[in-house]
Structures are given as C-alpha cells and as structure tokens.
Amino acid sequence: EAQVTQNPRYLITVTGKKLTVTCSQNMNHEYMSWYRQDPGLGLRQIYYSMNVEVTDKGDVPEGYKVSRKEKRNFPLILESPSPNQTSLYFCASSTIRDRLPEAFFGQGTRLTVV
Amino acid sequence: GQNIDQPTEMTATEGAIVQINCTYQTSGFNGLFWYQQHAGEAPTFLSYNVLDGLEEKGRFSSFLSRSKGYSYLLLKELQMKDSASYLCAVKNYGQNFVFGPGTRLSVLP
C-alpha cells in the first residue's frame, strides 16, 4: 500500500531535549516536505526537499533541521525544542512527474513541548 | 511573492450546494489541488486541475481559470460529514506546494 509513515504519532517532551520525528514514503517520490499546523494558521511549510541531498527552507524553518540522505526518508530534527514548537506536524511526499502529482500526507505527529 | 487566498469560514445547510473560492499568485503553475481536512487529521486529496475548465468527481467539482488565477471547489448535496476544512494548494514551477490558509466549512442540519 502506498503510504507516508510518520513516527511518533504523539510526543510530549521537555524544553531543550533534542528529538527527531521520522518520515518515510514507499512511493519512490522525489519531493518531500514538512509542515506545521497551528489553530487558525493553516499549513505552514518548514523545509522541503526535491531529491536526495537537496533541501530548501520553507516559510518557518527557524529551530528545525532536516536531512535527505536516502530518497525514502526525510527526518525532522528539533535540536533544542521550545514550547512555541508545540504543534501538529505533517510530512508529505509527491512525484515531480505528471502521474499522480498530488501530495500524499502522513498521519501527523502531535508534539507538545513543556 | 506567493499568495493564496480563501475565505476563512463558510456555513451551509445539509442538502445544499456550496462553492469555495481560491485565488492565487505563485511563481509559476504546475497544477491546482484541493484537499479536505477534518480536525486533527491529515489532509486528503480531493481534486486536481492543470488545464482550464471543470473537473467533476461525484459530488465534488473543481474549476480552474489560469488567466484569472482563480479556482473554486463545488460541493453538491451537502452532508454533515462534509463539515471540514478545505485547502487550496498550487504546485509552482519549482514543483513545491504552496498551500492556502484553508476554508472551514460548517454544514448545519
């Protein structure tokens, strides 16, 4: 089954403790992206990647890091989480070719930083 | 810059028809997408337009005018389960997705 898998689904952590949210897709997609969603603000892009070793900042990259060492994986790293990073996070992937061009989303990760 | 606009909220009655508008200004265009998102859940794909005109999929239709930078999503025979947010997104020349703020639709009995 074609899917984007995020882990964990829920995470409560403390300020300053490094964490990684994993994202993996099994559709051989070139494009992957991370978003955060806060009440009333819609999806805001954090980082995106067009292929292995190619990453670009989105609209809200501060406090986040990403890497794209393999095509299927695109982890989101919070080196020193702060309470303002409490949010619902989504990973998405898509092909850059015409067939099935839509973005496929992971189930989401609800992060709470206390 | 890149900008996508949608109404923040809409309300409609069960069984009625509702049209959700989207206007966009992006760096290039490689398609316009509509997604449905229920609270706390992932967005799910509804429709895709890359050429001008209407695409119909059951109770949902989407229209695109590239010259006007305009699209709409039409929902017919509204059901209570259609209460959700509807997101308009454009894939730009760089193949990156730009999302609008979403329209929260409430369907009343």
PDB file of C-alpha atoms in Angstrom:
ATOM      1  CA  GLU A   1       0.000   0.000   0.000  1.00  0.00           C
ATOM      2  CA  ALA A   2       1.299   3.442  -0.987  1.00  0.00           C
ATOM      3  CA  GLN A   3       1.819   5.481   2.132  1.00  0.00           C
ATOM      4  CA  VAL A   4       3.724   8.101   4.076  1.00  0.00           C
ATOM      5  CA  THR A   5       4.561   6.999   7.610  1.00  0.00           C
ATOM      6  CA  GLN A   6       5.416   9.361  10.430  1.00  0.00           C
ATOM      7  CA  ASN A   7       6.639   8.402  13.876  1.00  0.00           C
ATOM      8  CA  PRO A   8       5.816   9.005  16.607  1.00  0.00           C
ATOM      9  CA  ARG A   9       2.130   9.981  16.375  1.00  0.00           C
ATOM     10  CA  TYR A  10       2.211  11.700  19.755  1.00  0.00           C
ATOM     11  CA  LEU A  11       5.156  13.069  21.717  1.00  0.00           C
ATOM     12  CA  ILE A  12       5.464  15.055  24.922  1.00  0.00           C
ATOM     13  CA  THR A  13       8.951  16.318  25.658  1.00  0.00           C
ATOM     14  CA  VAL A  14      10.765  18.898  27.748  1.00  0.00           C
ATOM     15  CA  THR A  15      12.382  22.124  26.610  1.00  0.00           C
ATOM     16  CA  GLY A  16      15.864  21.625  25.229  1.00  0.00           C
ATOM     17  CA  LYS A  17      15.789  17.849  24.775  1.00  0.00           C
ATOM     18  CA  LYS A  18      16.726  17.003  21.201  1.00  0.00           C
ATOM     19  CA  LEU A  19      14.172  14.978  19.252  1.00  0.00           C
ATOM     20  CA  THR A  20      13.659  13.550  15.793  1.00  0.00           C
ATOM     21  CA  VAL A  21      10.379  12.910  14.015  1.00  0.00           C
ATOM     22  CA  THR A  22      10.779  10.357  11.258  1.00  0.00           C
ATOM     23  CA  CYS A  23       9.032  10.342   7.892  1.00  0.00           C
ATOM     24  CA  SER A  24       9.242   7.564   5.345  1.00  0.00           C
ATOM     25  CA  GLN A  25       7.476   7.031   1.993  1.00  0.00           C
ATOM     26  CA  ASN A  26       7.321   3.923  -0.163  1.00  0.00           C
ATOM     27  CA  MET A  27       6.322   5.545  -3.481  1.00  0.00           C
ATOM     28  CA  ASN A  28       9.808   6.484  -4.725  1.00  0.00           C
ATOM     29  CA  HIS A  29       8.800  10.142  -4.591  1.00  0.00           C
ATOM     30  CA  GLU A  30      11.396  12.799  -5.289  1.00  0.00           C
ATOM     31  CA  TYR A  31       9.649  15.576  -3.326  1.00  0.00           C
ATOM     32  CA  MET A  32       9.160  15.544   0.439  1.00  0.00           C
ATOM     33  CA  SER A  33       8.083  18.319   2.766  1.00  0.00           C
ATOM     34  CA  TRP A  34       7.397  19.134   6.403  1.00  0.00           C
ATOM     35  CA  TYR A  35       4.556  21.356   7.644  1.00  0.00           C
ATOM     36  CA  ARG A  36       3.340  22.527  10.975  1.00  0.00           C
ATOM     37  CA  GLN A  37      -0.267  23.358  11.656  1.00  0.00           C
ATOM     38  CA  ASP A  38      -1.475  25.573  14.474  1.00  0.00           C
ATOM     39  CA  PRO A  39      -5.059  26.565  15.203  1.00  0.00           C
ATOM     40  CA  GLY A  40      -6.283  29.170  12.720  1.00  0.00           C
ATOM     41  CA  LEU A  41      -2.996  29.303  10.790  1.00  0.00           C
ATOM     42  CA  GLY A  42      -3.287  26.582   8.165  1.00  0.00           C
ATOM     43  CA  LEU A  43      -0.320  24.531   6.950  1.00  0.00           C
ATOM     44  CA  ARG A  44       2.999  26.339   7.171  1.00  0.00           C
ATOM     45  CA  GLN A  45       5.957  24.838   5.372  1.00  0.00           C
ATOM     46  CA  ILE A  46       9.106  24.211   7.418  1.00  0.00           C
ATOM     47  CA  TYR A  47      11.500  22.577   4.930  1.00  0.00           C
ATOM     48  CA  TYR A  48      11.192  20.716   1.674  1.00  0.00           C
ATOM     49  CA  SER A  49      13.399  18.518  -0.480  1.00  0.00           C
ATOM     50  CA  MET A  50      13.388  17.916  -4.201  1.00  0.00           C
ATOM     51  CA  ASN A  51      15.691  14.904  -4.064  1.00  0.00           C
ATOM     52  CA  VAL A  52      18.486  13.231  -2.124  1.00  0.00           C
ATOM     53  CA  GLU A  53      20.891  15.778  -0.590  1.00  0.00           C
ATOM     54  CA  VAL A  54      18.729  18.700  -1.831  1.00  0.00           C
ATOM     55  CA  THR A  55      16.833  20.619   0.854  1.00  0.00           C
ATOM     56  CA  ASP A  56      15.354  24.129   0.997  1.00  0.00           C
ATOM     57  CA  LYS A  57      13.836  26.326   3.663  1.00  0.00           C
ATOM     58  CA  GLY A  58      10.119  26.894   3.728  1.00  0.00           C
ATOM     59  CA  ASP A  59       8.298  29.704   5.480  1.00  0.00           C
ATOM     60  CA  VAL A  60       9.116  28.797   9.096  1.00  0.00           C
ATOM     61  CA  PRO A  61      12.489  26.963   9.232  1.00  0.00           C
ATOM     62  CA  GLU A  62      13.869  28.509  12.446  1.00  0.00           C
ATOM     63  CA  GLY A  63      14.543  25.918  15.146  1.00  0.00           C
ATOM     64  CA  TYR A  64      14.336  22.948  12.779  1.00  0.00           C
ATOM     65  CA  LYS A  65      16.773  20.859  10.758  1.00  0.00           C
ATOM     66  CA  VAL A  66      16.211  18.205   8.118  1.00  0.00           C
ATOM     67  CA  SER A  67      18.294  15.764   6.148  1.00  0.00           C
ATOM     68  CA  ARG A  68      17.671  13.727   2.994  1.00  0.00           C
ATOM     69  CA  LYS A  69      20.329  11.022   2.857  1.00  0.00           C
ATOM     70  CA  GLU A  70      18.009   8.469   1.288  1.00  0.00           C
ATOM     71  CA  LYS A  71      15.128   9.034  -1.097  1.00  0.00           C
ATOM     72  CA  ARG A  72      12.525   7.399   1.127  1.00  0.00           C
ATOM     73  CA  ASN A  73      13.351   9.169   4.416  1.00  0.00           C
ATOM     74  CA  PHE A  74      13.090  12.804   5.468  1.00  0.00           C
ATOM     75  CA  PRO A  75      13.530  13.206   9.243  1.00  0.00           C
ATOM     76  CA  LEU A  76      12.682  16.447  11.056  1.00  0.00           C
ATOM     77  CA  ILE A  77      15.117  17.325  13.830  1.00  0.00           C
ATOM     78  CA  LEU A  78      14.494  19.723  16.700  1.00  0.00           C
ATOM     79  CA  GLU A  79      17.903  20.306  18.300  1.00  0.00           C
ATOM     80  CA  SER A  80      16.583  22.303  21.263  1.00  0.00           C
ATOM     81  CA  PRO A  81      12.774  22.265  21.323  1.00  0.00           C
ATOM     82  CA  SER A  82      10.903  25.162  22.865  1.00  0.00           C
ATOM     83  CA  PRO A  83       7.238  25.491  23.893  1.00  0.00           C
ATOM     84  CA  ASN A  84       6.448  27.561  20.779  1.00  0.00           C
ATOM     85  CA  GLN A  85       7.188  24.454  18.714  1.00  0.00           C
ATOM     86  CA  THR A  86       4.196  22.713  20.246  1.00  0.00           C
ATOM     87  CA  SER A  87       2.143  21.943  17.162  1.00  0.00           C
ATOM     88  CA  LEU A  88       0.705  19.316  14.819  1.00  0.00           C
ATOM     89  CA  TYR A  89       3.310  18.287  12.240  1.00  0.00           C
ATOM     90  CA  PHE A  90       2.700  16.709   8.843  1.00  0.00           C
ATOM     91  CA  CYS A  91       5.095  15.164   6.378  1.00  0.00           C
ATOM     92  CA  ALA A  92       4.110  14.930   2.713  1.00  0.00           C
ATOM     93  CA  SER A  93       5.603  13.497  -0.460  1.00  0.00           C
ATOM     94  CA  SER A  94       4.915  13.756  -4.167  1.00  0.00           C
ATOM     95  CA  THR A  95       6.336  12.843  -7.527  1.00  0.00           C
ATOM     96  CA  ILE A  96       7.630  15.672  -9.710  1.00  0.00           C
ATOM     97  CA  ARG A  97       6.427  13.801 -12.784  1.00  0.00           C
ATOM     98  CA  ASP A  98       2.852  14.148 -14.079  1.00  0.00           C
ATOM     99  CA  ARG A  99       1.399  10.815 -13.000  1.00  0.00           C
ATOM    100  CA  LEU A 100      -0.356  11.102  -9.606  1.00  0.00           C
ATOM    101  CA  PRO A 101       1.044  14.602  -8.988  1.00  0.00           C
ATOM    102  CA  GLU A 102      -0.764  15.221  -5.718  1.00  0.00           C
ATOM    103  CA  ALA A 103       0.916  15.390  -2.311  1.00  0.00           C
ATOM    104  CA  PHE A 104       0.404  12.380  -0.043  1.00  0.00           C
ATOM    105  CA  PHE A 105       0.365  13.121   3.677  1.00  0.00           C
ATOM    106  CA  GLY A 106       1.486  11.199   6.725  1.00  0.00           C
ATOM    107  CA  GLN A 107      -0.903  10.712   9.674  1.00  0.00           C
ATOM    108  CA  GLY A 108       0.578  13.608  11.608  1.00  0.00           C
ATOM    109  CA  THR A 109       2.654  13.975  14.780  1.00  0.00           C
ATOM    110  CA  ARG A 110       1.226  15.915  17.696  1.00  0.00           C
ATOM    111  CA  LEU A 111       4.161  17.397  19.608  1.00  0.00           C
ATOM    112  CA  THR A 112       3.924  19.048  22.999  1.00  0.00           C
ATOM    113  CA  VAL A 113       6.977  20.787  24.463  1.00  0.00           C
ATOM    114  CA  VAL A 114       6.712  21.634  28.161  1.00  0.00           C
TER     115      VAL A 114
ATOM    116  CA  GLY B   1       5.888  36.613  -3.618  1.00  0.00           C
ATOM    117  CA  GLN B   2       3.472  33.750  -3.429  1.00  0.00           C
ATOM    118  CA  ASN B   3      -0.018  34.128  -2.081  1.00  0.00           C
ATOM    119  CA  ILE B   4      -3.160  32.026  -1.971  1.00  0.00           C
ATOM    120  CA  ASP B   5      -6.433  33.406  -0.638  1.00  0.00           C
ATOM    121  CA  GLN B   6      -9.553  31.576   0.505  1.00  0.00           C
ATOM    122  CA  PRO B   7     -12.472  32.619   2.700  1.00  0.00           C
ATOM    123  CA  THR B   8     -11.823  31.745   6.325  1.00  0.00           C
ATOM    124  CA  GLU B   9     -15.205  30.235   7.135  1.00  0.00           C
ATOM    125  CA  MET B  10     -18.422  29.255   5.371  1.00  0.00           C
ATOM    126  CA  THR B  11     -21.693  27.816   6.558  1.00  0.00           C
ATOM    127  CA  ALA B  12     -24.231  25.870   4.519  1.00  0.00           C
ATOM    128  CA  THR B  13     -27.259  23.655   5.038  1.00  0.00           C
ATOM    129  CA  GLU B  14     -27.428  19.904   4.606  1.00  0.00           C
ATOM    130  CA  GLY B  15     -28.518  19.031   1.063  1.00  0.00           C
ATOM    131  CA  ALA B  16     -27.469  22.402  -0.368  1.00  0.00           C
ATOM    132  CA  ILE B  17     -24.646  23.355  -2.754  1.00  0.00           C
ATOM    133  CA  VAL B  18     -21.622  25.383  -1.656  1.00  0.00           C
ATOM    134  CA  GLN B  19     -18.826  26.973  -3.666  1.00  0.00           C
ATOM    135  CA  ILE B  20     -15.435  27.622  -2.059  1.00  0.00           C
ATOM    136  CA  ASN B  21     -13.279  30.098  -3.948  1.00  0.00           C
ATOM    137  CA  CYS B  22      -9.498  30.267  -4.181  1.00  0.00           C
ATOM    138  CA  THR B  23      -7.327  32.943  -5.810  1.00  0.00           C
ATOM    139  CA  TYR B  24      -3.607  32.542  -6.240  1.00  0.00           C
ATOM    140  CA  GLN B  25      -0.442  34.344  -7.232  1.00  0.00           C
ATOM    141  CA  THR B  26       2.515  31.971  -7.368  1.00  0.00           C
ATOM    142  CA  SER B  27       5.909  31.712  -9.033  1.00  0.00           C
ATOM    143  CA  GLY B  28       4.748  29.530 -11.900  1.00  0.00           C
ATOM    144  CA  PHE B  29       1.986  26.974 -12.104  1.00  0.00           C
ATOM    145  CA  ASN B  30       2.070  23.189 -12.331  1.00  0.00           C
ATOM    146  CA  GLY B  31      -1.397  22.402 -11.094  1.00  0.00           C
ATOM    147  CA  LEU B  32      -4.004  23.336  -8.517  1.00  0.00           C
ATOM    148  CA  PHE B  33      -5.116  20.888  -5.841  1.00  0.00           C
ATOM    149  CA  TRP B  34      -7.972  20.713  -3.372  1.00  0.00           C
ATOM    150  CA  TYR B  35      -7.719  18.810  -0.100  1.00  0.00           C
ATOM    151  CA  GLN B  36     -10.223  18.044   2.647  1.00  0.00           C
ATOM    152  CA  GLN B  37      -9.053  18.038   6.239  1.00  0.00           C
ATOM    153  CA  HIS B  38     -11.058  17.011   9.297  1.00  0.00           C
ATOM    154  CA  ALA B  39      -9.897  18.458  12.599  1.00  0.00           C
ATOM    155  CA  GLY B  40      -6.726  16.779  13.878  1.00  0.00           C
ATOM    156  CA  GLU B  41      -6.414  14.541  10.823  1.00  0.00           C
ATOM    157  CA  ALA B  42      -4.208  14.546   7.745  1.00  0.00           C
ATOM    158  CA  PRO B  43      -5.390  16.324   4.578  1.00  0.00           C
ATOM    159  CA  THR B  44      -6.877  14.007   1.968  1.00  0.00           C
ATOM    160  CA  PHE B  45      -6.713  14.694  -1.757  1.00  0.00           C
ATOM    161  CA  LEU B  46      -9.967  15.696  -3.487  1.00  0.00           C
ATOM    162  CA  SER B  47      -9.188  17.034  -6.942  1.00  0.00           C
ATOM    163  CA  TYR B  48      -6.564  18.333  -9.341  1.00  0.00           C
ATOM    164  CA  ASN B  49      -6.766  20.859 -12.197  1.00  0.00           C
ATOM    165  CA  VAL B  50      -3.938  21.710 -14.546  1.00  0.00           C
ATOM    166  CA  LEU B  51      -5.947  22.921 -17.551  1.00  0.00           C
ATOM    167  CA  ASP B  52      -8.763  25.471 -17.567  1.00  0.00           C
ATOM    168  CA  GLY B  53     -12.222  24.113 -17.026  1.00  0.00           C
ATOM    169  CA  LEU B  54     -14.264  21.912 -14.780  1.00  0.00           C
ATOM    170  CA  GLU B  55     -13.282  18.551 -13.303  1.00  0.00           C
ATOM    171  CA  GLU B  56     -16.122  16.519 -11.806  1.00  0.00           C
ATOM    172  CA  LYS B  57     -15.808  13.724  -9.267  1.00  0.00           C
ATOM    173  CA  GLY B  58     -19.114  12.601  -7.854  1.00  0.00           C
ATOM    174  CA  ARG B  59     -20.486  15.264  -5.501  1.00  0.00           C
ATOM    175  CA  PHE B  60     -17.308  17.332  -5.860  1.00  0.00           C
ATOM    176  CA  SER B  61     -16.274  19.504  -8.811  1.00  0.00           C
ATOM    177  CA  SER B  62     -13.347  21.860  -9.215  1.00  0.00           C
ATOM    178  CA  PHE B  63     -12.917  24.663 -11.701  1.00  0.00           C
ATOM    179  CA  LEU B  64      -9.778  26.449 -12.855  1.00  0.00           C
ATOM    180  CA  SER B  65      -9.079  29.668 -14.763  1.00  0.00           C
ATOM    181  CA  ARG B  66      -5.325  30.098 -15.122  1.00  0.00           C
ATOM    182  CA  SER B  67      -5.592  33.550 -16.726  1.00  0.00           C
ATOM    183  CA  LYS B  68      -7.522  34.816 -13.692  1.00  0.00           C
ATOM    184  CA  GLY B  69      -5.539  32.897 -11.080  1.00  0.00           C
ATOM    185  CA  TYR B  70      -8.822  31.512  -9.809  1.00  0.00           C
ATOM    186  CA  SER B  71     -10.318  28.200  -8.810  1.00  0.00           C
ATOM    187  CA  TYR B  72     -13.372  27.002  -6.976  1.00  0.00           C
ATOM    188  CA  LEU B  73     -14.474  23.781  -5.330  1.00  0.00           C
ATOM    189  CA  LEU B  74     -18.165  22.973  -5.661  1.00  0.00           C
ATOM    190  CA  LEU B  75     -19.763  20.581  -3.200  1.00  0.00           C
ATOM    191  CA  LYS B  76     -23.259  19.316  -4.026  1.00  0.00           C
ATOM    192  CA  GLU B  77     -25.846  17.554  -1.881  1.00  0.00           C
ATOM    193  CA  LEU B  78     -24.028  18.541   1.259  1.00  0.00           C
ATOM    194  CA  GLN B  79     -23.830  16.017   4.068  1.00  0.00           C
ATOM    195  CA  MET B  80     -22.954  16.533   7.716  1.00  0.00           C
ATOM    196  CA  LYS B  81     -19.704  14.634   7.172  1.00  0.00           C
ATOM    197  CA  ASP B  82     -18.608  17.363   4.719  1.00  0.00           C
ATOM    198  CA  SER B  83     -18.006  19.664   7.710  1.00  0.00           C
ATOM    199  CA  ALA B  84     -14.233  20.095   7.479  1.00  0.00           C
ATOM    200  CA  SER B  85     -11.525  22.476   6.297  1.00  0.00           C
ATOM    201  CA  TYR B  86     -10.870  22.685   2.556  1.00  0.00           C
ATOM    202  CA  LEU B  87      -7.350  23.548   1.464  1.00  0.00           C
ATOM    203  CA  CYS B  88      -6.389  25.010  -1.899  1.00  0.00           C
ATOM    204  CA  ALA B  89      -2.784  24.381  -2.993  1.00  0.00           C
ATOM    205  CA  VAL B  90      -0.713  25.271  -6.048  1.00  0.00           C
ATOM    206  CA  LYS B  91       2.327  23.390  -7.309  1.00  0.00           C
ATOM    207  CA  ASN B  92       4.700  26.073  -8.551  1.00  0.00           C
ATOM    208  CA  TYR B  93       7.421  25.961 -11.241  1.00  0.00           C
ATOM    209  CA  GLY B  94       9.885  24.604  -8.690  1.00  0.00           C
ATOM    210  CA  GLN B  95       7.449  21.709  -8.034  1.00  0.00           C
ATOM    211  CA  ASN B  96       6.912  22.946  -4.482  1.00  0.00           C
ATOM    212  CA  PHE B  97       3.425  23.003  -2.990  1.00  0.00           C
ATOM    213  CA  VAL B  98       2.068  26.325  -1.733  1.00  0.00           C
ATOM    214  CA  PHE B  99      -0.984  25.957   0.496  1.00  0.00           C
ATOM    215  CA  GLY B 100      -3.708  28.470   1.186  1.00  0.00           C
ATOM    216  CA  PRO B 101      -4.980  29.119   4.727  1.00  0.00           C
ATOM    217  CA  GLY B 102      -7.953  26.786   4.318  1.00  0.00           C
ATOM    218  CA  THR B 103     -11.717  27.362   4.481  1.00  0.00           C
ATOM    219  CA  ARG B 104     -13.591  25.897   7.432  1.00  0.00           C
ATOM    220  CA  LEU B 105     -16.990  24.672   6.251  1.00  0.00           C
ATOM    221  CA  SER B 106     -19.791  24.011   8.712  1.00  0.00           C
ATOM    222  CA  VAL B 107     -22.777  22.034   7.453  1.00  0.00           C
ATOM    223  CA  LEU B 108     -25.919  22.624   9.507  1.00  0.00           C
ATOM    224  CA  PRO B 109     -28.924  20.287   9.671  1.00  0.00           C
TER     225      PRO B 109
END
